[in-house]
Amino acid sequence: IVEMRQMVNRLVRRIHYTAFTCPLKDTWVAFHCSVDRCITAAVLAERLVWAAKQLKSGMMRAAWLSRQQQWENRCLQCRDKNGLRLLKFELEKYAINWEAVEESTRAFAQPSQSRHSPSEGTRDSAGSSSRVGAREGGVSGGKKENSKKAME
């Protein structure tokens, strides 16, 4: 099950926070923690559905929309690691528009490259510190109460 947790977390970490409807850091920290606590493939599949639903519509392939509900239903019926692997593969290969995700990441990074290196922190309007980069959980600063609501 550890391998399955890592697989789900790796996929979500590949996506920069600007591609999600909820770009709050605490939301994604809570998400990754919830994945790390999962003990069955069924619960991991539910986490995968939740993350997929957080993607902005422009980050999904148009052809996927007709298959999305069927995929979600199969996720809810998932009971083993082979089924979870297949569902993750379908999301990664057929649902996510990686070109749009990469463009979103580039658009975000371009203005900051002249001021910050990718490893430097940035400040949001509330003065909270956050780090720039898709490999860092794919999120920016936010409030804990918002992240708890988003995870419910």
Coordinates of C-alpha atoms in Angstrom, one line a residue:
I1 CA 0.0 0.0 0.0
V2 CA 3.0 2.3 0.6
E3 CA 3.9 2.0 -3.1
M4 CA 0.3 3.0 -4.0
R5 CA 0.4 6.0 -1.7
Q6 CA 3.6 7.2 -3.3
M7 CA 2.2 6.7 -6.8
V8 CA -0.8 8.9 -6.0
N9 CA 1.3 11.6 -4.3
R10 CA 3.9 11.6 -7.1
L11 CA 1.2 12.2 -9.7
V12 CA -0.4 15.1 -7.9
R13 CA 3.0 16.7 -7.1
R14 CA 3.7 16.8 -10.9
I15 CA 0.9 19.3 -11.2
H16 CA 1.8 22.9 -10.4
Y17 CA -0.7 24.6 -8.0
T18 CA -1.8 27.0 -10.6
A19 CA -3.6 24.1 -12.4
F20 CA -5.9 23.5 -9.4
T21 CA -9.1 25.4 -8.5
C22 CA -7.8 25.5 -4.9
P23 CA -4.2 26.7 -4.8
L24 CA -3.9 26.9 -1.0
K25 CA -0.8 25.2 0.3
D26 CA -2.5 23.9 3.4
T27 CA -5.1 22.1 1.2
W28 CA -2.4 20.2 -0.6
V29 CA -0.4 19.5 2.5
A30 CA -3.6 18.0 4.0
F31 CA -4.2 16.1 0.8
H32 CA -0.8 14.5 0.8
C33 CA -1.1 13.7 4.6
S34 CA -4.5 12.1 3.9
V35 CA -3.0 10.0 1.1
D36 CA -0.2 8.9 3.5
R37 CA -2.8 7.7 6.0
C38 CA -4.8 5.6 3.5
I39 CA -4.8 1.9 4.2
T40 CA -6.8 0.6 1.2
A41 CA -6.8 0.9 -2.5
A42 CA -10.4 2.0 -2.3
V43 CA -9.7 5.0 -0.2
L44 CA -6.7 5.9 -2.4
A45 CA -9.0 5.8 -5.4
E46 CA -11.3 8.2 -3.7
R47 CA -8.4 10.6 -3.0
L48 CA -7.5 10.3 -6.7
V49 CA -11.0 11.3 -7.7
W50 CA -10.9 14.2 -5.3
A51 CA -7.6 15.5 -6.7
A52 CA -8.9 15.1 -10.3
K53 CA -12.0 17.2 -9.5
Q54 CA -9.7 20.0 -8.2
L55 CA -8.1 20.4 -11.6
K56 CA -9.2 23.5 -13.6
S57 CA -11.3 22.5 -16.6
G58 CA -8.7 23.8 -19.0
M59 CA -6.2 21.3 -17.6
M60 CA -8.3 18.4 -18.7
R61 CA -8.5 17.0 -22.2
A62 CA -11.8 17.8 -23.9
A63 CA -12.3 14.1 -24.9
W64 CA -12.1 13.1 -21.3
L65 CA -15.3 14.9 -20.2
S66 CA -17.4 12.2 -21.8
R67 CA -15.5 9.5 -20.0
Q68 CA -15.0 11.2 -16.6
Q69 CA -18.1 10.0 -14.9
Q70 CA -17.5 6.4 -15.9
W71 CA -13.9 6.7 -14.6
E72 CA -15.1 8.1 -11.3
N73 CA -17.6 5.3 -10.9
R74 CA -14.8 2.8 -11.5
C75 CA -12.7 4.5 -8.9
L76 CA -15.5 4.1 -6.4
Q77 CA -15.5 0.4 -7.2
C78 CA -11.7 0.0 -7.0
R79 CA -10.6 -2.6 -4.4
D80 CA -7.1 -3.6 -5.3
K81 CA -3.7 -2.1 -6.3
N82 CA -3.9 -3.3 -9.9
G83 CA -7.2 -1.5 -10.4
L84 CA -5.7 1.6 -8.8
R85 CA -2.7 1.5 -11.1
L86 CA -5.0 1.4 -14.1
L87 CA -7.2 4.3 -12.9
K88 CA -4.1 6.4 -12.2
F89 CA -2.7 5.6 -15.6
E90 CA -6.0 6.6 -17.3
L91 CA -6.0 9.9 -15.4
E92 CA -2.4 10.6 -16.2
K93 CA -2.6 9.5 -19.9
Y94 CA -6.1 10.4 -21.1
A95 CA -7.5 13.0 -18.7
I96 CA -4.7 15.5 -17.8
N97 CA -3.7 17.9 -20.6
W98 CA 0.0 18.0 -19.7
E99 CA 0.7 20.7 -22.3
A100 CA -1.8 23.0 -20.5
V101 CA -0.3 22.1 -17.1
E102 CA 3.2 22.9 -18.4
E103 CA 2.0 26.2 -19.9
S104 CA 0.3 27.2 -16.6
T105 CA 3.6 26.4 -14.8
R106 CA 5.6 28.5 -17.4
A107 CA 3.2 31.4 -17.2
F108 CA 3.6 31.4 -13.4
A109 CA 7.3 31.0 -13.4
Q110 CA 8.2 33.6 -16.1
P111 CA 7.6 36.8 -14.1
S112 CA 9.2 35.4 -11.0
Q113 CA 12.4 34.2 -12.7
S114 CA 13.7 37.7 -13.0
R115 CA 13.2 38.3 -9.2
H116 CA 13.6 34.8 -7.6
S117 CA 15.3 31.6 -8.3
P118 CA 13.0 28.6 -8.3
S119 CA 14.2 27.6 -4.8
E120 CA 13.6 31.0 -3.2
G121 CA 10.5 31.7 -1.2
T122 CA 7.8 34.2 -2.3
R123 CA 5.3 36.1 -0.2
D124 CA 1.6 36.1 -0.8
S125 CA -0.6 39.2 -0.1
A126 CA -1.1 38.1 3.6
G127 CA 2.7 38.0 4.0
S128 CA 2.8 34.2 4.3
S129 CA 5.9 32.5 3.0
S130 CA 5.7 29.9 0.3
R131 CA 8.1 28.3 -2.1
V132 CA 7.9 28.3 -5.9
G133 CA 8.0 25.0 -7.8
A134 CA 5.9 22.2 -9.0
R135 CA 7.9 19.5 -7.1
E136 CA 7.0 21.1 -3.7
G137 CA 3.4 19.8 -3.4
G138 CA 2.1 22.0 -6.2
V139 CA 0.7 24.6 -3.9
S140 CA 1.0 28.1 -2.4
G141 CA 0.2 29.7 1.0
G142 CA -3.3 29.6 2.5
K143 CA -5.4 29.2 5.7
K144 CA -5.9 25.9 7.5
E145 CA -9.6 26.3 7.9
N146 CA -10.0 26.6 4.1
S147 CA -8.0 23.5 3.5
K148 CA -10.1 21.5 6.0
K149 CA -13.3 22.5 4.2
A150 CA -11.8 21.7 0.8
M151 CA -10.8 18.2 2.0
E152 CA -14.4 17.4 3.2

